[in-house]
Amino acid sequence: MKMFGKILLLGASVFVWLGEANDMKECGKLFHPESRKCCKITSVKLNLGDNIKECIDAGKVSPLPSGASNKSPTCDLDMCLAEKRGILNDQGAIDKDKLKKAVETEFSSVPGLVEKIIKKCIEGDVSKYAPSDFCELINIRNCMMVQAYNECPDWDDTDANCKEIKNLIEKCEA
């Protein structure tokens, strides 16, 4: 899997963005699994295989809730992975110090990315990265994905979808 696609595995749920505003809906294209192929770098490897399998086997998936009118995905898989990675506190909330350490460790080969993720996604306001009814972990994961795309040094400019994604990055980060 490509380097920046690995960032999604920190949260690891796949969803279709169904935000209310057109800009949010358009920016949601950044988080579609197909966008992961656009960055050709593979230098960061997250080791989440067993954790993902355990969470999925435990029924922790992130589909749209049955009968949900707001069409928001659940945060079950993200929470399960965060718990297994040790980034939740005793109350089940995100421990931002532990998350910073995890980011510093996992992405140590890309220091510029680490700095941006910490500043914008851990210490910053992540509310613009998903509709208001999405959980904080999804917002953080989405923010991390945008930062990773911003730092990608080898983008696939031959694919039409990748060109569209690249154009959306600047718009959606604004």
CSV table of N, CA and C in Angstrom, one decimal:
chain,number,residue,atom,x,y,z
A,1,MET,N,0.9,-1.2,0.0
A,1,MET,CA,0.0,0.0,0.0
A,1,MET,C,0.9,1.2,0.0
A,2,LYS,N,0.5,2.3,-0.6
A,2,LYS,CA,1.3,3.5,-0.7
A,2,LYS,C,1.4,4.2,0.6
A,3,MET,N,2.5,4.9,0.7
A,3,MET,CA,2.8,5.6,2.0
A,3,MET,C,1.7,6.4,2.6
A,4,PHE,N,1.1,7.3,1.8
A,4,PHE,CA,0.1,8.1,2.3
A,4,PHE,C,-1.2,7.5,2.4
A,5,GLY,N,-1.4,6.4,1.8
A,5,GLY,CA,-2.6,5.5,2.0
A,5,GLY,C,-2.6,4.9,3.4
A,6,LYS,N,-1.4,4.7,3.9
A,6,LYS,CA,-1.2,4.2,5.2
A,6,LYS,C,-1.8,5.1,6.3
A,7,ILE,N,-1.8,6.3,6.1
A,7,ILE,CA,-2.3,7.2,7.1
A,7,ILE,C,-3.8,6.9,7.3
A,8,LEU,N,-4.5,6.6,6.3
A,8,LEU,CA,-5.9,6.2,6.5
A,8,LEU,C,-6.0,5.0,7.4
A,9,LEU,N,-5.0,4.2,7.5
A,9,LEU,CA,-5.1,3.0,8.3
A,9,LEU,C,-5.0,3.3,9.8
A,10,LEU,N,-4.6,4.5,10.1
A,10,LEU,CA,-4.6,4.9,11.5
A,10,LEU,C,-6.0,5.0,12.0
A,11,GLY,N,-6.9,5.4,11.1
A,11,GLY,CA,-8.4,5.3,11.4
A,11,GLY,C,-9.0,4.1,10.7
A,12,ALA,N,-8.6,3.9,9.5
A,12,ALA,CA,-8.9,2.7,8.7
A,12,ALA,C,-10.3,2.5,8.3
A,13,SER,N,-11.2,3.4,8.5
A,13,SER,CA,-12.6,3.2,8.0
A,13,SER,C,-12.7,3.8,6.7
A,14,VAL,N,-13.5,3.2,5.8
A,14,VAL,CA,-13.7,3.8,4.5
A,14,VAL,C,-15.2,4.3,4.5
A,15,PHE,N,-15.4,5.4,3.9
A,15,PHE,CA,-16.7,6.0,3.9
A,15,PHE,C,-16.9,6.9,2.7
A,16,VAL,N,-18.1,7.1,2.4
A,16,VAL,CA,-18.5,8.1,1.3
A,16,VAL,C,-18.9,9.3,2.1
A,17,TRP,N,-18.3,10.4,1.7
A,17,TRP,CA,-18.6,11.7,2.4
A,17,TRP,C,-19.9,12.2,1.9
A,18,LEU,N,-20.8,12.4,2.8
A,18,LEU,CA,-22.2,12.8,2.5
A,18,LEU,C,-22.5,14.1,3.3
A,19,GLY,N,-21.5,15.0,3.4
A,19,GLY,CA,-21.7,16.2,4.1
A,19,GLY,C,-22.8,17.1,3.5
A,20,GLU,N,-23.3,18.0,4.3
A,20,GLU,CA,-24.4,18.9,3.8
A,20,GLU,C,-23.9,19.9,2.8
A,21,ALA,N,-22.8,20.5,3.0
A,21,ALA,CA,-22.3,21.6,2.1
A,21,ALA,C,-21.7,21.0,0.9
A,22,ASN,N,-21.8,21.7,-0.3
A,22,ASN,CA,-21.2,21.2,-1.5
A,22,ASN,C,-19.7,21.1,-1.4
A,23,ASP,N,-19.1,22.1,-0.7
A,23,ASP,CA,-17.6,22.1,-0.6
A,23,ASP,C,-17.2,20.9,0.2
A,24,MET,N,-17.9,20.5,1.3
A,24,MET,CA,-17.6,19.4,2.1
A,24,MET,C,-17.7,18.1,1.2
A,25,LYS,N,-18.8,18.1,0.5
A,25,LYS,CA,-19.1,16.9,-0.4
A,25,LYS,C,-17.9,16.7,-1.4
A,26,GLU,N,-17.5,17.9,-2.0
A,26,GLU,CA,-16.5,17.8,-3.0
A,26,GLU,C,-15.1,17.4,-2.3
A,27,CYS,N,-14.8,18.0,-1.2
A,27,CYS,CA,-13.6,17.7,-0.5
A,27,CYS,C,-13.6,16.2,0.0
A,28,GLY,N,-14.7,15.6,0.1
A,28,GLY,CA,-14.8,14.2,0.5
A,28,GLY,C,-14.1,13.3,-0.5
A,29,LYS,N,-14.0,13.7,-1.7
A,29,LYS,CA,-13.3,12.9,-2.7
A,29,LYS,C,-11.9,12.6,-2.3
A,30,LEU,N,-11.3,13.5,-1.5
A,30,LEU,CA,-9.9,13.3,-1.1
A,30,LEU,C,-9.8,12.0,-0.3
A,31,PHE,N,-10.8,11.6,0.4
A,31,PHE,CA,-10.7,10.5,1.3
A,31,PHE,C,-11.2,9.2,0.7
A,32,HIS,N,-11.6,9.2,-0.5
A,32,HIS,CA,-12.0,8.0,-1.2
A,32,HIS,C,-10.8,7.1,-1.4
A,33,PRO,N,-11.0,5.7,-1.2
A,33,PRO,CA,-9.9,4.8,-1.3
A,33,PRO,C,-9.1,4.9,-2.6
A,34,GLU,N,-9.7,5.3,-3.7
A,34,GLU,CA,-9.0,5.4,-5.0
A,34,GLU,C,-8.0,6.5,-5.0
A,35,SER,N,-8.2,7.5,-4.1
A,35,SER,CA,-7.2,8.6,-4.1
A,35,SER,C,-5.9,8.2,-3.5
A,36,ARG,N,-5.8,7.1,-2.8
A,36,ARG,CA,-4.6,6.6,-2.2
A,36,ARG,C,-3.5,6.3,-3.3
A,37,LYS,N,-4.0,5.9,-4.4
A,37,LYS,CA,-3.0,5.5,-5.5
A,37,LYS,C,-2.3,6.7,-6.1
A,38,CYS,N,-2.7,7.9,-5.8
A,38,CYS,CA,-2.1,9.0,-6.5
A,38,CYS,C,-0.7,9.4,-6.0
A,39,CYS,N,-0.4,9.1,-4.8
A,39,CYS,CA,0.9,9.4,-4.3
A,39,CYS,C,1.7,8.1,-4.4
A,40,LYS,N,2.9,8.2,-5.1
A,40,LYS,CA,3.7,7.1,-5.4
A,40,LYS,C,4.7,6.7,-4.4
A,41,ILE,N,4.7,7.3,-3.3
A,41,ILE,CA,5.8,7.1,-2.3
A,41,ILE,C,5.3,5.9,-1.3
A,42,THR,N,6.3,5.1,-1.0
A,42,THR,CA,5.9,4.0,-0.1
A,42,THR,C,6.9,3.8,1.1
A,43,SER,N,7.4,4.9,1.6
A,43,SER,CA,8.5,4.8,2.6
A,43,SER,C,8.0,4.7,4.0
A,44,VAL,N,6.7,4.9,4.3
A,44,VAL,CA,6.2,4.8,5.6
A,44,VAL,C,5.4,3.5,5.7
A,45,LYS,N,5.6,2.7,6.6
A,45,LYS,CA,4.9,1.4,6.8
A,45,LYS,C,4.2,1.4,8.2
A,46,LEU,N,2.9,1.4,8.3
A,46,LEU,CA,2.3,1.2,9.5
A,46,LEU,C,2.0,-0.3,9.7
A,47,ASN,N,2.2,-0.8,10.9
A,47,ASN,CA,2.0,-2.2,11.1
A,47,ASN,C,0.7,-2.3,11.9
A,48,LEU,N,-0.4,-2.4,11.2
A,48,LEU,CA,-1.7,-2.5,11.8
A,48,LEU,C,-2.5,-3.8,11.4
A,49,GLY,N,-1.8,-4.7,10.7
A,49,GLY,CA,-2.5,-5.8,10.2
A,49,GLY,C,-3.3,-6.6,11.2
A,50,ASP,N,-2.7,-7.0,12.3
A,50,ASP,CA,-3.4,-7.8,13.3
A,50,ASP,C,-4.4,-7.0,14.0
A,51,ASN,N,-4.2,-5.7,14.3
A,51,ASN,CA,-5.1,-4.9,14.9
A,51,ASN,C,-6.4,-4.7,14.0
A,52,ILE,N,-6.2,-4.5,12.8
A,52,ILE,CA,-7.3,-4.3,11.9
A,52,ILE,C,-8.2,-5.6,11.9
A,53,LYS,N,-7.5,-6.7,11.7
A,53,LYS,CA,-8.2,-8.0,11.7
A,53,LYS,C,-9.0,-8.2,13.0
A,54,GLU,N,-8.3,-8.0,14.1
A,54,GLU,CA,-9.0,-8.1,15.4
A,54,GLU,C,-10.2,-7.2,15.5
A,55,CYS,N,-10.1,-6.0,15.1
A,55,CYS,CA,-11.2,-5.1,15.2
A,55,CYS,C,-12.4,-5.5,14.2
A,56,ILE,N,-12.0,-5.9,13.0
A,56,ILE,CA,-13.0,-6.3,12.1
A,56,ILE,C,-13.7,-7.6,12.6
A,57,ASP,N,-12.9,-8.5,13.1
A,57,ASP,CA,-13.5,-9.8,13.6
A,57,ASP,C,-14.4,-9.5,14.8
A,58,ALA,N,-14.1,-8.5,15.5
A,58,ALA,CA,-15.0,-8.1,16.7
A,58,ALA,C,-16.2,-7.4,16.2
A,59,GLY,N,-16.4,-7.2,14.9
A,59,GLY,CA,-17.6,-6.5,14.4
A,59,GLY,C,-17.4,-5.0,14.4
A,60,LYS,N,-16.2,-4.5,14.6
A,60,LYS,CA,-16.0,-3.0,14.7
A,60,LYS,C,-15.7,-2.5,13.3
A,61,VAL,N,-16.8,-2.3,12.5
A,61,VAL,CA,-16.7,-1.8,11.2
A,61,VAL,C,-17.3,-0.4,11.2
A,62,SER,N,-17.1,0.4,10.2
A,62,SER,CA,-17.6,1.8,10.2
A,62,SER,C,-18.5,2.0,9.0
A,63,PRO,N,-19.6,1.2,8.9
A,63,PRO,CA,-20.6,1.5,7.9
A,63,PRO,C,-21.5,2.6,8.3
A,64,LEU,N,-22.3,3.0,7.4
A,64,LEU,CA,-23.4,4.0,7.8
A,64,LEU,C,-24.3,3.3,8.8
A,65,PRO,N,-24.6,3.9,9.9
A,65,PRO,CA,-25.5,3.3,10.9
A,65,PRO,C,-26.9,3.0,10.2
A,66,SER,N,-27.4,1.8,10.6
A,66,SER,CA,-28.7,1.4,10.0
A,66,SER,C,-29.8,2.4,10.3
A,67,GLY,N,-30.5,2.9,9.3
A,67,GLY,CA,-31.6,3.8,9.5
A,67,GLY,C,-31.1,5.2,9.8
A,68,ALA,N,-29.8,5.5,9.7
A,68,ALA,CA,-29.3,6.8,10.1
A,68,ALA,C,-29.8,7.9,9.1
A,69,SER,N,-30.3,8.9,9.6
A,69,SER,CA,-30.8,10.0,8.7
A,69,SER,C,-29.7,10.9,8.3
A,70,ASN,N,-28.6,11.0,9.1
A,70,ASN,CA,-27.6,11.9,8.8
A,70,ASN,C,-26.5,11.3,8.0
A,71,LYS,N,-26.5,10.0,7.7
A,71,LYS,CA,-25.6,9.3,6.8
A,71,LYS,C,-24.2,9.4,7.3
A,72,SER,N,-23.9,9.6,8.6
A,72,SER,CA,-22.6,9.6,9.1
A,72,SER,C,-22.1,8.2,9.4
A,73,PRO,N,-20.8,7.9,9.1
A,73,PRO,CA,-20.3,6.6,9.5
A,73,PRO,C,-20.2,6.5,11.0
A,74,THR,N,-20.2,5.3,11.5
A,74,THR,CA,-19.9,5.2,13.0
A,74,THR,C,-18.4,5.3,13.1
A,75,CYS,N,-17.9,5.4,14.4
A,75,CYS,CA,-16.5,5.5,14.7
A,75,CYS,C,-16.0,4.3,15.3
A,76,ASP,N,-16.7,3.2,15.3
A,76,ASP,CA,-16.3,2.0,16.0
A,76,ASP,C,-15.0,1.4,15.6
A,77,LEU,N,-14.7,1.3,14.3
A,77,LEU,CA,-13.4,0.8,13.8
A,77,LEU,C,-12.3,1.7,14.2
A,78,ASP,N,-12.5,3.0,14.0
A,78,ASP,CA,-11.5,4.0,14.4
A,78,ASP,C,-11.2,3.9,15.9
A,79,MET,N,-12.2,3.8,16.7
A,79,MET,CA,-12.0,3.7,18.2
A,79,MET,C,-11.3,2.4,18.5
A,80,CYS,N,-11.7,1.3,17.9
A,80,CYS,CA,-11.0,0.0,18.2
A,80,CYS,C,-9.5,0.1,17.9
A,81,LEU,N,-9.2,0.6,16.7
A,81,LEU,CA,-7.8,0.8,16.3
A,81,LEU,C,-7.0,1.7,17.2
A,82,ALA,N,-7.7,2.8,17.6
A,82,ALA,CA,-7.0,3.8,18.5
A,82,ALA,C,-6.7,3.1,19.9
A,83,GLU,N,-7.7,2.3,20.3
A,83,GLU,CA,-7.5,1.6,21.6
A,83,GLU,C,-6.3,0.6,21.5
A,84,LYS,N,-6.3,-0.1,20.4
A,84,LYS,CA,-5.3,-1.1,20.2
A,84,LYS,C,-3.9,-0.5,20.0
A,85,ARG,N,-3.9,0.7,19.5
A,85,ARG,CA,-2.6,1.4,19.3
A,85,ARG,C,-2.2,2.2,20.6
A,86,GLY,N,-3.1,2.2,21.6
A,86,GLY,CA,-2.7,2.9,22.8
A,86,GLY,C,-2.8,4.4,22.8
A,87,ILE,N,-3.7,4.9,22.0
A,87,ILE,CA,-3.8,6.4,21.9
A,87,ILE,C,-5.0,6.9,22.6
A,88,LEU,N,-5.7,6.1,23.3
A,88,LEU,CA,-6.9,6.5,24.1
A,88,LEU,C,-6.5,6.6,25.5
A,89,ASN,N,-7.2,7.5,26.3
A,89,ASN,CA,-7.0,7.6,27.7
A,89,ASN,C,-7.9,6.6,28.4
A,90,ASP,N,-7.9,6.6,29.7
A,90,ASP,CA,-8.7,5.7,30.5
A,90,ASP,C,-10.2,5.9,30.3
A,91,GLN,N,-10.6,7.2,29.9
A,91,GLN,CA,-12.0,7.5,29.7
A,91,GLN,C,-12.4,7.2,28.2
A,92,GLY,N,-11.5,6.7,27.4
A,92,GLY,CA,-11.9,6.4,26.0
A,92,GLY,C,-11.8,7.5,25.1
A,93,ALA,N,-11.2,8.6,25.5
A,93,ALA,CA,-11.0,9.8,24.6
A,93,ALA,C,-9.6,9.8,24.1
A,94,ILE,N,-9.3,10.5,23.0
A,94,ILE,CA,-8.0,10.6,22.4
A,94,ILE,C,-7.0,11.2,23.4
A,95,ASP,N,-5.9,10.6,23.6
A,95,ASP,CA,-4.8,11.1,24.4
A,95,ASP,C,-3.9,11.8,23.4
A,96,LYS,N,-3.9,13.1,23.3
A,96,LYS,CA,-3.2,13.8,22.2
A,96,LYS,C,-1.7,13.6,22.4
A,97,ASP,N,-1.2,13.5,23.6
A,97,ASP,CA,0.3,13.3,23.8
A,97,ASP,C,0.7,11.9,23.2
A,98,LYS,N,-0.1,10.9,23.5
A,98,LYS,CA,0.1,9.6,22.9
A,98,LYS,C,0.0,9.6,21.4
A,99,LEU,N,-1.0,10.3,20.9
A,99,LEU,CA,-1.1,10.4,19.5
A,99,LEU,C,0.1,11.1,18.8
A,100,LYS,N,0.6,12.1,19.4
A,100,LYS,CA,1.8,12.8,18.9
A,100,LYS,C,3.0,11.8,18.9
A,101,LYS,N,3.1,11.1,19.9
A,101,LYS,CA,4.3,10.1,20.0
A,101,LYS,C,4.1,9.1,18.9
A,102,ALA,N,2.9,8.6,18.7
A,102,ALA,CA,2.6,7.6,17.6
A,102,ALA,C,2.9,8.2,16.3
A,103,VAL,N,2.5,9.4,16.0
A,103,VAL,CA,2.8,10.1,14.7
A,103,VAL,C,4.3,10.3,14.5
A,104,GLU,N,5.0,10.7,15.6
A,104,GLU,CA,6.4,10.9,15.5
A,104,GLU,C,7.2,9.6,15.2
A,105,THR,N,6.7,8.5,15.8
A,105,THR,CA,7.3,7.2,15.6
A,105,THR,C,7.0,6.7,14.2
A,106,GLU,N,5.7,6.7,13.8
A,106,GLU,CA,5.3,6.1,12.5
A,106,GLU,C,5.8,6.8,11.3
A,107,PHE,N,5.9,8.1,11.4
A,107,PHE,CA,6.3,9.0,10.3
A,107,PHE,C,7.6,9.6,10.4
A,108,SER,N,8.5,9.0,11.2
A,108,SER,CA,9.8,9.7,11.5
A,108,SER,C,10.6,9.9,10.2
A,109,SER,N,10.4,9.1,9.2
A,109,SER,CA,11.1,9.3,7.9
A,109,SER,C,10.7,10.5,7.1
A,110,VAL,N,9.6,11.2,7.6
A,110,VAL,CA,9.1,12.3,6.9
A,110,VAL,C,8.8,13.4,7.9
A,111,PRO,N,9.9,14.1,8.4
A,111,PRO,CA,9.8,15.1,9.5
A,111,PRO,C,8.8,16.2,9.2
A,112,GLY,N,8.8,16.7,7.9
A,112,GLY,CA,7.9,17.8,7.6
A,112,GLY,C,6.4,17.4,7.7
A,113,LEU,N,6.1,16.2,7.4
A,113,LEU,CA,4.8,15.6,7.6
A,113,LEU,C,4.4,15.6,9.1
A,114,VAL,N,5.4,15.1,9.9
A,114,VAL,CA,5.1,15.0,11.3
A,114,VAL,C,4.8,16.4,11.9
A,115,GLU,N,5.5,17.4,11.5
A,115,GLU,CA,5.3,18.7,12.0
A,115,GLU,C,3.9,19.2,11.6
A,116,LYS,N,3.5,19.0,10.4
A,116,LYS,CA,2.2,19.5,9.9
A,116,LYS,C,1.1,18.7,10.6
A,117,ILE,N,1.2,17.4,10.7
A,117,ILE,CA,0.2,16.6,11.4
A,117,ILE,C,0.0,17.1,12.8
A,118,ILE,N,1.1,17.3,13.5
A,118,ILE,CA,1.0,17.7,14.9
A,118,ILE,C,0.3,19.1,15.0
A,119,LYS,N,0.8,20.0,14.2
A,119,LYS,CA,0.3,21.4,14.3
A,119,LYS,C,-1.2,21.5,13.8
A,120,LYS,N,-1.5,20.9,12.7
A,120,LYS,CA,-2.8,21.1,12.2
A,120,LYS,C,-3.9,20.0,12.6
A,121,CYS,N,-3.4,18.8,12.9
A,121,CYS,CA,-4.4,17.7,13.1
A,121,CYS,C,-4.5,17.3,14.6
A,122,ILE,N,-3.4,17.6,15.4
A,122,ILE,CA,-3.5,17.2,16.8
A,122,ILE,C,-3.7,18.4,17.6
A,123,GLU,N,-2.9,19.5,17.3
A,123,GLU,CA,-3.1,20.7,18.1
A,123,GLU,C,-4.0,21.7,17.5
A,124,GLY,N,-4.4,21.5,16.2
A,124,GLY,CA,-5.2,22.5,15.5
A,124,GLY,C,-6.7,22.1,15.6
A,125,ASP,N,-7.5,22.9,14.9
A,125,ASP,CA,-8.9,22.7,14.8
A,125,ASP,C,-9.2,21.8,13.6
A,126,VAL,N,-9.7,20.6,13.9
A,126,VAL,CA,-9.9,19.6,12.8
A,126,VAL,C,-11.4,19.6,12.3
A,127,SER,N,-12.2,20.5,12.8
A,127,SER,CA,-13.6,20.4,12.6
A,127,SER,C,-14.0,20.6,11.1
A,128,LYS,N,-13.1,21.2,10.3
A,128,LYS,CA,-13.4,21.5,8.9
A,128,LYS,C,-13.1,20.3,8.0
A,129,TYR,N,-12.6,19.2,8.6
A,129,TYR,CA,-12.2,18.0,7.8
A,129,TYR,C,-13.4,17.0,7.7
A,130,ALA,N,-14.5,17.3,8.3
A,130,ALA,CA,-15.6,16.4,8.2
A,130,ALA,C,-16.9,17.1,8.7
A,131,PRO,N,-18.0,16.7,8.3
A,131,PRO,CA,-19.2,17.3,8.9
A,131,PRO,C,-19.3,17.2,10.4
A,132,SER,N,-20.0,18.1,11.0
A,132,SER,CA,-20.0,18.2,12.5
A,132,SER,C,-20.5,17.0,13.2
A,133,ASP,N,-21.2,16.1,12.5
A,133,ASP,CA,-21.7,14.9,13.2
A,133,ASP,C,-20.7,13.7,13.1
A,134,PHE,N,-19.6,13.9,12.5
A,134,PHE,CA,-18.6,12.8,12.4
A,134,PHE,C,-17.7,12.9,13.7
A,135,CYS,N,-17.2,11.7,14.1
A,135,CYS,CA,-16.4,11.7,15.3
A,135,CYS,C,-15.0,12.4,15.1
A,136,GLU,N,-14.4,12.7,16.2
A,136,GLU,CA,-13.1,13.4,16.2
A,136,GLU,C,-12.0,12.6,15.5
A,137,LEU,N,-12.1,11.3,15.7
A,137,LEU,CA,-11.0,10.5,15.1
A,137,LEU,C,-11.1,10.5,13.6
A,138,ILE,N,-12.3,10.6,13.0
A,138,ILE,CA,-12.4,10.7,11.6
A,138,ILE,C,-11.9,12.1,11.1
A,139,ASN,N,-12.2,13.1,11.9
A,139,ASN,CA,-11.7,14.4,11.5
A,139,ASN,C,-10.2,14.5,11.5
A,140,ILE,N,-9.6,13.9,12.6
A,140,ILE,CA,-8.1,13.8,12.7
A,140,ILE,C,-7.6,13.0,11.5
A,141,ARG,N,-8.1,11.9,11.2
A,141,ARG,CA,-7.7,11.0,10.1
A,141,ARG,C,-7.7,11.8,8.8
A,142,ASN,N,-8.8,12.4,8.6
A,142,ASN,CA,-9.0,13.2,7.3
A,142,ASN,C,-8.0,14.3,7.2
A,143,CYS,N,-7.7,15.0,8.3
A,143,CYS,CA,-6.7,16.0,8.4
A,143,CYS,C,-5.3,15.5,8.1
A,144,MET,N,-5.0,14.3,8.6
A,144,MET,CA,-3.7,13.7,8.4
A,144,MET,C,-3.6,13.3,6.9
A,145,MET,N,-4.7,12.9,6.3
A,145,MET,CA,-4.6,12.5,4.9
A,145,MET,C,-4.3,13.8,4.0
A,146,VAL,N,-5.0,14.9,4.3
A,146,VAL,CA,-4.7,16.1,3.6
A,146,VAL,C,-3.3,16.6,3.7
A,147,GLN,N,-2.8,16.5,5.0
A,147,GLN,CA,-1.4,16.9,5.2
A,147,GLN,C,-0.4,15.9,4.4
A,148,ALA,N,-0.7,14.7,4.4
A,148,ALA,CA,0.1,13.7,3.6
A,148,ALA,C,0.1,14.0,2.1
A,149,TYR,N,-1.1,14.3,1.6
A,149,TYR,CA,-1.2,14.7,0.2
A,149,TYR,C,-0.4,16.0,-0.1
A,150,ASN,N,-0.4,16.9,0.9
A,150,ASN,CA,0.3,18.2,0.7
A,150,ASN,C,1.8,17.9,0.7
A,151,GLU,N,2.3,16.9,1.3
A,151,GLU,CA,3.7,16.6,1.4
A,151,GLU,C,4.2,15.6,0.4
A,152,CYS,N,3.3,15.0,-0.4
A,152,CYS,CA,3.7,14.0,-1.4
A,152,CYS,C,4.6,14.5,-2.4
A,153,PRO,N,5.8,14.0,-2.5
A,153,PRO,CA,6.8,14.5,-3.5
A,153,PRO,C,6.7,13.9,-4.9
A,154,ASP,N,5.9,12.8,-5.0
A,154,ASP,CA,5.8,12.1,-6.3
A,154,ASP,C,4.3,11.7,-6.6
A,155,TRP,N,3.7,12.7,-7.2
A,155,TRP,CA,2.2,12.6,-7.5
A,155,TRP,C,2.0,12.0,-8.9
A,156,ASP,N,1.0,11.2,-9.0
A,156,ASP,CA,0.7,10.6,-10.4
A,156,ASP,C,-0.2,11.7,-11.1
A,157,ASP,N,0.5,12.4,-12.0
A,157,ASP,CA,-0.1,13.5,-12.8
A,157,ASP,C,-0.7,12.9,-14.1
A,158,THR,N,-0.6,11.7,-14.3
A,158,THR,CA,-1.1,11.1,-15.6
A,158,THR,C,-2.5,10.6,-15.5
A,159,ASP,N,-3.0,10.4,-14.3
A,159,ASP,CA,-4.3,9.9,-14.0
A,159,ASP,C,-5.3,11.1,-13.8
A,160,ALA,N,-6.4,11.1,-14.5
A,160,ALA,CA,-7.3,12.2,-14.5
A,160,ALA,C,-7.9,12.4,-13.1
A,161,ASN,N,-8.2,11.2,-12.4
A,161,ASN,CA,-8.7,11.3,-11.0
A,161,ASN,C,-7.7,11.9,-10.1
A,162,CYS,N,-6.4,11.6,-10.3
A,162,CYS,CA,-5.3,12.1,-9.4
A,162,CYS,C,-5.2,13.6,-9.7
A,163,LYS,N,-5.3,14.0,-10.9
A,163,LYS,CA,-5.2,15.5,-11.2
A,163,LYS,C,-6.3,16.2,-10.4
A,164,GLU,N,-7.5,15.6,-10.5
A,164,GLU,CA,-8.7,16.2,-9.8
A,164,GLU,C,-8.4,16.3,-8.2
A,165,ILE,N,-7.9,15.2,-7.7
A,165,ILE,CA,-7.6,15.2,-6.3
A,165,ILE,C,-6.5,16.2,-5.9
A,166,LYS,N,-5.5,16.3,-6.7
A,166,LYS,CA,-4.4,17.3,-6.5
A,166,LYS,C,-5.0,18.7,-6.5
A,167,ASN,N,-5.9,19.0,-7.4
A,167,ASN,CA,-6.5,20.4,-7.4
A,167,ASN,C,-7.4,20.6,-6.2
A,168,LEU,N,-8.0,19.5,-5.7
A,168,LEU,CA,-8.9,19.7,-4.5
A,168,LEU,C,-8.1,19.9,-3.2
A,169,ILE,N,-6.9,19.5,-3.2
A,169,ILE,CA,-6.1,19.6,-1.9
A,169,ILE,C,-6.0,21.0,-1.5
A,170,GLU,N,-5.6,21.9,-2.4
A,170,GLU,CA,-5.4,23.3,-2.0
A,170,GLU,C,-6.8,23.9,-1.6
A,171,LYS,N,-7.8,23.6,-2.4
A,171,LYS,CA,-9.1,24.2,-2.1
A,171,LYS,C,-9.6,23.7,-0.7
A,172,CYS,N,-9.5,22.5,-0.4
A,172,CYS,CA,-10.0,21.9,0.8
A,172,CYS,C,-9.2,22.2,2.0
A,173,GLU,N,-7.9,22.6,1.8
A,173,GLU,CA,-7.1,22.9,3.0
A,173,GLU,C,-7.3,24.4,3.4
A,174,ALA,N,-7.8,25.2,2.4
A,174,ALA,CA,-8.0,26.6,2.7
A,174,ALA,C,-9.1,26.8,3.8
